[in-house]
GROMACS .gro file of C-alpha atoms in nm:
model
  306
    1MET     CA    1  -1.652   1.412   1.231
    2ARG     CA    2  -1.804   1.074   1.142
    3VAL     CA    3  -1.553   0.815   1.023
    4LEU     CA    4  -1.583   0.501   0.812
    5GLY     CA    5  -1.284   0.272   0.853
    6VAL     CA    6  -1.284   0.021   0.567
    7GLY     CA    7  -1.094  -0.291   0.672
    8ALA     CA    8  -1.065  -0.464   1.010
    9GLY     CA    9  -0.728  -0.631   0.952
   10GLY     CA   10  -0.398  -0.543   1.116
   11VAL     CA   11  -0.401  -0.176   1.013
   12GLY     CA   12  -0.773  -0.115   1.046
   13SER     CA   13  -0.790  -0.264   1.395
   14ALA     CA   14  -0.482  -0.066   1.504
   15ALA     CA   15  -0.639   0.256   1.371
   16ALA     CA   16  -0.955   0.189   1.572
   17GLY     CA   17  -0.748   0.116   1.883
   18ILE     CA   18  -0.575   0.453   1.851
   19ALA     CA   19  -0.891   0.644   1.756
   20CYS     CA   20  -1.078   0.531   2.067
   21ARG     CA   21  -0.832   0.738   2.273
   22ARG     CA   22  -0.918   1.054   2.076
   23ASP     CA   23  -1.215   1.290   2.093
   24PHE     CA   24  -1.214   1.450   1.745
   25PHE     CA   25  -1.498   1.229   1.612
   26SER     CA   26  -1.847   1.137   1.725
   27HIS     CA   27  -1.909   0.817   1.526
   28TYR     CA   28  -1.676   0.547   1.388
   29VAL     CA   29  -1.792   0.260   1.165
   30VAL     CA   30  -1.553  -0.036   1.149
   31ALA     CA   31  -1.642  -0.216   0.824
   32ASP     CA   32  -1.510  -0.540   0.680
   33TYR     CA   33  -1.623  -0.807   0.434
   34ASP     CA   34  -1.617  -1.043   0.733
   35LEU     CA   35  -1.860  -0.887   0.982
   36SER     CA   36  -1.723  -1.098   1.267
   37ARG     CA   37  -1.380  -0.934   1.228
   38ALA     CA   38  -1.533  -0.586   1.245
   39THR     CA   39  -1.741  -0.690   1.546
   40ARG     CA   40  -1.432  -0.817   1.731
   41VAL     CA   41  -1.261  -0.482   1.679
   42VAL     CA   42  -1.565  -0.291   1.812
   43GLU     CA   43  -1.588  -0.522   2.115
   44THR     CA   44  -1.217  -0.474   2.184
   45VAL     CA   45  -1.226  -0.093   2.182
   46ALA     CA   46  -1.540  -0.099   2.402
   47ASP     CA   47  -1.645   0.252   2.303
   48ASP     CA   48  -2.005   0.351   2.233
   49ARG     CA   49  -1.898   0.567   1.938
   50PHE     CA   50  -1.795   0.253   1.743
   51VAL     CA   51  -2.025   0.028   1.542
   52ALA     CA   52  -1.953  -0.267   1.314
   53ALA     CA   53  -2.076  -0.313   0.958
   54ARG     CA   54  -2.025  -0.547   0.666
   55ILE     CA   55  -1.896  -0.403   0.339
   56ASP     CA   56  -1.777  -0.528   0.003
   57ALA     CA   57  -1.478  -0.300  -0.064
   58SER     CA   58  -1.476  -0.397  -0.431
   59ASP     CA   59  -1.814  -0.227  -0.479
   60ALA     CA   60  -1.799   0.156  -0.492
   61THR     CA   61  -2.178   0.175  -0.469
   62ALA     CA   62  -2.172  -0.025  -0.145
   63VAL     CA   63  -1.915   0.217  -0.001
   64THR     CA   64  -2.132   0.515  -0.096
   65LYS     CA   65  -2.443   0.352   0.050
   66LEU     CA   66  -2.275   0.280   0.384
   67CYS     CA   67  -2.137   0.635   0.398
   68ARG     CA   68  -2.483   0.782   0.347
   69GLU     CA   69  -2.643   0.543   0.594
   70HIS     CA   70  -2.412   0.669   0.871
   71ALA     CA   71  -2.371   1.030   0.750
   72ILE     CA   72  -1.997   0.968   0.711
   73THR     CA   73  -1.771   1.272   0.669
   74HIS     CA   74  -1.433   1.093   0.640
   75VAL     CA   75  -1.332   0.755   0.495
   76LEU     CA   76  -1.015   0.577   0.611
   77ASN     CA   77  -0.916   0.308   0.362
   78ALA     CA   78  -0.724   0.024   0.532
   79VAL     CA   79  -0.778  -0.260   0.285
   80ASP     CA   80  -0.569  -0.427   0.019
   81PRO     CA   81  -0.448  -0.189  -0.258
   82ARG     CA   82  -0.662  -0.373  -0.514
   83PHE     CA   83  -0.966  -0.209  -0.354
   84VAL     CA   84  -0.830   0.146  -0.349
   85MET     CA   85  -1.030   0.273  -0.644
   86PRO     CA   86  -1.375   0.142  -0.542
   87VAL     CA   87  -1.332   0.286  -0.190
   88PHE     CA   88  -1.188   0.611  -0.331
   89GLU     CA   89  -1.473   0.648  -0.581
   90GLY     CA   90  -1.736   0.548  -0.325
   91ALA     CA   91  -1.614   0.814  -0.082
   92TYR     CA   92  -1.620   1.077  -0.357
   93ALA     CA   93  -1.977   0.992  -0.457
   94ALA     CA   94  -2.084   1.018  -0.093
   95GLY     CA   95  -1.923   1.362  -0.052
   96ALA     CA   96  -1.678   1.239   0.212
   97ASP     CA   97  -1.313   1.329   0.257
   98TYR     CA   98  -1.071   1.039   0.216
   99LEU     CA   99  -0.740   0.893   0.340
  100ASP     CA  100  -0.551   0.584   0.232
  101MET     CA  101  -0.211   0.427   0.291
  102ALA     CA  102  -0.156   0.262  -0.046
  103MET     CA  103  -0.240   0.411  -0.384
  104SER     CA  104  -0.412   0.285  -0.699
  105LEU     CA  105  -0.225   0.001  -0.867
  106SER     CA  106   0.022   0.021  -1.154
  107HIS     CA  107   0.021  -0.162  -1.486
  108PRO     CA  108   0.356  -0.231  -1.658
  109HIS     CA  109   0.443  -0.085  -1.996
  110PRO     CA  110   0.310  -0.333  -2.255
  111ASP     CA  111   0.625  -0.342  -2.468
  112ASP     CA  112   0.921  -0.231  -2.254
  113PRO     CA  113   0.831  -0.285  -1.886
  114PHE     CA  114   1.187  -0.271  -1.748
  115HIS     CA  115   1.274   0.066  -1.900
  116LYS     CA  116   0.947   0.256  -1.945
  117THR     CA  117   0.657   0.318  -1.708
  118GLY     CA  118   0.304   0.218  -1.799
  119VAL     CA  119   0.025   0.321  -1.561
  120LYS     CA  120   0.207   0.431  -1.247
  121LEU     CA  121   0.105   0.387  -0.886
  122GLY     CA  122  -0.149   0.657  -0.804
  123ASP     CA  123  -0.210   0.766  -1.164
  124GLU     CA  124  -0.581   0.683  -1.146
  125GLN     CA  125  -0.623   0.884  -0.828
  126PHE     CA  126  -0.424   1.186  -0.947
  127ALA     CA  127  -0.637   1.189  -1.263
  128ALA     CA  128  -0.937   1.260  -1.038
  129ALA     CA  129  -0.770   1.542  -0.843
  130SER     CA  130  -0.950   1.825  -1.025
  131ALA     CA  131  -1.289   1.662  -0.968
  132TRP     CA  132  -1.223   1.633  -0.594
  133ALA     CA  133  -1.102   1.995  -0.582
  134ALA     CA  134  -1.410   2.116  -0.768
  135LYS     CA  135  -1.630   1.954  -0.504
  136GLY     CA  136  -1.422   2.104  -0.222
  137ARG     CA  137  -1.328   1.757  -0.103
  138LEU     CA  138  -0.989   1.646   0.032
  139ALA     CA  139  -0.822   1.314  -0.052
  140LEU     CA  140  -0.493   1.240   0.126
  141VAL     CA  141  -0.347   0.951  -0.071
  142GLY     CA  142  -0.051   0.740   0.034
  143ILE     CA  143  -0.058   0.889   0.384
  144GLY     CA  144   0.054   0.597   0.600
  145VAL     CA  145   0.413   0.556   0.719
  146GLU     CA  146   0.562   0.435   0.391
  147PRO     CA  147   0.436   0.610   0.188
  148GLY     CA  148   0.322   0.908   0.395
  149LEU     CA  149   0.549   0.991   0.686
  150SER     CA  150   0.852   0.917   0.468
  151ASP     CA  151   0.732   1.177   0.216
  152ILE     CA  152   0.675   1.433   0.491
  153PHE     CA  153   1.030   1.377   0.616
  154ALA     CA  154   1.165   1.433   0.265
  155LYS     CA  155   0.968   1.756   0.223
  156PHE     CA  156   1.077   1.884   0.565
  157ALA     CA  157   1.440   1.809   0.482
  158ALA     CA  158   1.414   1.994   0.151
  159ASP     CA  159   1.245   2.297   0.309
  160HIS     CA  160   1.442   2.327   0.633
  161LEU     CA  161   1.764   2.123   0.634
  162PHE     CA  162   1.933   2.139   0.293
  163SER     CA  163   1.991   2.394   0.020
  164ARG     CA  164   2.006   2.124  -0.248
  165ILE     CA  165   1.879   1.764  -0.267
  166ASP     CA  166   2.085   1.538  -0.491
  167GLU     CA  167   1.901   1.217  -0.398
  168VAL     CA  168   1.618   1.104  -0.175
  169GLY     CA  169   1.668   0.737  -0.101
  170VAL     CA  170   1.403   0.565   0.109
  171ARG     CA  171   1.521   0.240   0.270
  172ASP     CA  172   1.278   0.007   0.448
  173GLY     CA  173   1.407  -0.279   0.660
  174GLY     CA  174   1.327  -0.474   0.975
  175ASN     CA  175   1.401  -0.787   1.173
  176LEU     CA  176   1.047  -0.904   1.251
  177VAL     CA  177   1.007  -1.282   1.267
  178VAL     CA  178   0.676  -1.471   1.258
  179GLU     CA  179   0.746  -1.786   1.457
  180GLY     CA  180   0.669  -2.112   1.282
  181TYR     CA  181   0.672  -1.971   0.928
  182GLU     CA  182   0.964  -1.984   0.687
  183PHE     CA  183   0.812  -1.721   0.456
  184ALA     CA  184   0.604  -1.466   0.646
  185PRO     CA  185   0.583  -1.101   0.539
  186SER     CA  186   0.457  -0.863   0.806
  187PHE     CA  187   0.164  -0.747   0.588
  188SER     CA  188  -0.039  -0.881   0.296
  189VAL     CA  189   0.167  -1.150   0.124
  190TRP     CA  190  -0.004  -1.066  -0.208
  191THR     CA  191   0.106  -0.703  -0.172
  192THR     CA  192   0.460  -0.815  -0.091
  193ILE     CA  193   0.484  -1.029  -0.404
  194GLU     CA  194   0.317  -0.765  -0.620
  195GLU     CA  195   0.533  -0.468  -0.521
  196CYS     CA  196   0.858  -0.666  -0.508
  197LEU     CA  197   0.821  -0.829  -0.851
  198ASN     CA  198   0.662  -0.539  -1.042
  199PRO     CA  199   0.907  -0.323  -1.238
  200PRO     CA  200   1.048  -0.076  -0.981
  201VAL     CA  201   1.027   0.293  -1.067
  202ILE     CA  202   1.319   0.537  -1.034
  203TYR     CA  203   1.302   0.915  -1.076
  204GLU     CA  204   1.581   1.134  -1.215
  205ARG     CA  205   1.570   1.507  -1.281
  206GLY     CA  206   1.571   1.568  -1.656
  207ARG     CA  207   1.469   1.211  -1.733
  208GLY     CA  208   1.157   1.175  -1.524
  209TRP     CA  209   1.021   0.837  -1.416
  210PHE     CA  210   1.158   0.515  -1.562
  211THR     CA  211   1.171   0.152  -1.459
  212THR     CA  212   1.435  -0.111  -1.397
  213VAL     CA  213   1.459  -0.483  -1.322
  214PRO     CA  214   1.294  -0.603  -0.998
  215LEU     CA  215   1.524  -0.671  -0.699
  216SER     CA  216   1.815  -0.496  -0.874
  217GLU     CA  217   2.111  -0.287  -0.752
  218PRO     CA  218   2.155  -0.462  -0.415
  219GLU     CA  219   2.318  -0.267  -0.136
  220ILE     CA  220   2.382  -0.340   0.231
  221PHE     CA  221   2.218  -0.079   0.452
  222ASP     CA  222   2.293  -0.071   0.824
  223PHE     CA  223   1.957   0.001   0.986
  224PRO     CA  224   1.948   0.165   1.330
  225GLY     CA  225   1.757   0.050   1.637
  226GLY     CA  226   1.934  -0.282   1.667
  227ILE     CA  227   1.825  -0.410   1.325
  228GLY     CA  228   2.170  -0.392   1.168
  229PRO     CA  229   2.284  -0.459   0.811
  230VAL     CA  230   2.023  -0.587   0.566
  231GLU     CA  231   2.048  -0.636   0.189
  232CYS     CA  232   1.819  -0.385   0.013
  233VAL     CA  233   1.700  -0.393  -0.348
  234HIS     CA  234   1.479  -0.184  -0.577
  235VAL     CA  235   1.106  -0.252  -0.546
  236GLU     CA  236   0.800  -0.062  -0.663
  237HIS     CA  237   0.674   0.185  -0.401
  238GLU     CA  238   0.471   0.504  -0.389
  239GLU     CA  239   0.742   0.738  -0.254
  240VAL     CA  240   0.916   0.746  -0.591
  241LEU     CA  241   0.590   0.866  -0.750
  242LEU     CA  242   0.504   1.114  -0.474
  243ILE     CA  243   0.824   1.284  -0.360
  244PRO     CA  244   0.927   1.431  -0.700
  245ARG     CA  245   0.590   1.607  -0.726
  246TRP     CA  246   0.675   1.830  -0.427
  247VAL     CA  247   1.052   1.799  -0.372
  248ASP     CA  248   1.315   1.917  -0.621
  249ALA     CA  249   1.548   1.618  -0.604
  250GLY     CA  250   1.805   1.495  -0.853
  251ARG     CA  251   1.708   1.131  -0.799
  252VAL     CA  252   1.449   0.941  -0.593
  253THR     CA  253   1.466   0.568  -0.515
  254PHE     CA  254   1.301   0.315  -0.287
  255LYS     CA  255   1.474  -0.002  -0.172
  256TYR     CA  256   1.332  -0.273   0.048
  257GLY     CA  257   1.547  -0.454   0.303
  258LEU     CA  258   1.435  -0.802   0.217
  259GLY     CA  259   1.752  -0.993   0.296
  260ARG     CA  260   1.914  -1.254   0.073
  261GLU     CA  261   1.689  -1.545   0.176
  262PHE     CA  262   1.367  -1.351   0.116
  263ILE     CA  263   1.495  -1.226  -0.220
  264GLU     CA  264   1.571  -1.584  -0.328
  265VAL     CA  265   1.219  -1.695  -0.228
  266LEU     CA  266   1.064  -1.419  -0.439
  267GLN     CA  267   1.290  -1.500  -0.734
  268THR     CA  268   1.187  -1.867  -0.711
  269LEU     CA  269   0.816  -1.778  -0.700
  270HIS     CA  270   0.867  -1.565  -1.011
  271LYS     CA  271   1.065  -1.836  -1.191
  272LEU     CA  272   0.789  -2.089  -1.118
  273GLY     CA  273   0.519  -1.848  -1.232
  274LEU     CA  274   0.354  -1.840  -0.889
  275ASP     CA  275   0.336  -1.460  -0.899
  276ARG     CA  276   0.118  -1.456  -1.209
  277THR     CA  277  -0.226  -1.296  -1.193
  278ASP     CA  278  -0.353  -1.438  -1.523
  279PRO     CA  279  -0.524  -1.779  -1.492
  280VAL     CA  280  -0.354  -2.105  -1.589
  281LYS     CA  281  -0.513  -2.441  -1.656
  282VAL     CA  282  -0.484  -2.692  -1.369
  283GLY     CA  283  -0.666  -3.009  -1.463
  284ASN     CA  284  -1.019  -2.904  -1.546
  285ALA     CA  285  -0.997  -2.581  -1.351
  286SER     CA  286  -0.868  -2.235  -1.440
  287VAL     CA  287  -0.665  -2.092  -1.150
  288SER     CA  288  -0.471  -1.771  -1.096
  289PRO     CA  289  -0.147  -1.864  -0.912
  290GLU     CA  290  -0.161  -1.531  -0.728
  291THR     CA  291  -0.503  -1.624  -0.583
  292TRP     CA  292  -0.344  -1.893  -0.366
  293TRP     CA  293  -0.154  -1.622  -0.181
  294GLN     CA  294  -0.463  -1.420  -0.085
  295PRO     CA  295  -0.463  -1.299   0.277
  296SER     CA  296  -0.812  -1.451   0.315
  297CYS     CA  297  -0.671  -1.802   0.262
  298PRO     CA  298  -0.717  -1.981   0.601
  299THR     CA  299  -0.358  -2.106   0.599
  300ARG     CA  300  -0.223  -1.755   0.544
  301GLN     CA  301  -0.385  -1.570   0.837
  302PRO     CA  302  -0.057  -1.455   1.006
  303TRP     CA  303  -0.028  -1.190   0.733
  304ALA     CA  304  -0.264  -0.904   0.808
  305THR     CA  305  -0.407  -0.686   0.534
  306ARG     CA  306  -0.212  -0.373   0.464
   0.00000   0.00000   0.00000
């Protein structure tokens, strides 16, 4: 097995650190747009099987070229969700199998975004499923922890623990603090804003997938492990699009334990238009407010890429 890991951020570097303790592969390329980041990861693992490379994850052709250069058999996508499709398509063209932890992006319904779905998370990838199958290639999409492990738990519960599933409710919460920062998500801040302020999707048997208002239906969930009670609200997440495909459940939801303060920050960003992706005029320049929140911004480095 020869692996290409695309992305040398928080997740990509952690994956390399775990992989170096395994013997199932013979070659591992750590690739990033910033070659120095990839090089640091390779130097840290100190394993002759690892090499560093530069890659532009927005360019499917570049992904294919790097795969062929290193005879890659498996691609691990650990970059921002905006680059899912180029990496996915580049792996397919190279004849490699593929894994990612976040799926292709959604696009809200043009006329009724808070009731009807538009393009859903993962739709672009599922549309290519037959082509991958025809080539005998495997793509495991949304196979991180959330989504991924959470979906496996739901399937195991349906198959082995319960005779009927009325609702699968995934709740994500934590108490991580980044010292010195008032507003510091534990992964890409752009991804946080995007998934929290997009129309959340809910699934119900007989109705299918539909959307609701972001940050709606708050509930207090008492998380184990010393985390305790945290306010959770609806956000957009892949589990709601994945679980109903393989689990017969009456309802599927995902709520994020953001806490009241974090929710108010997000609501303020939305009210001020700082979550917009379309450019606005600032003086003589045209600027997308969302661009300011990019993980590559030097002042935003505490937030690793997803």
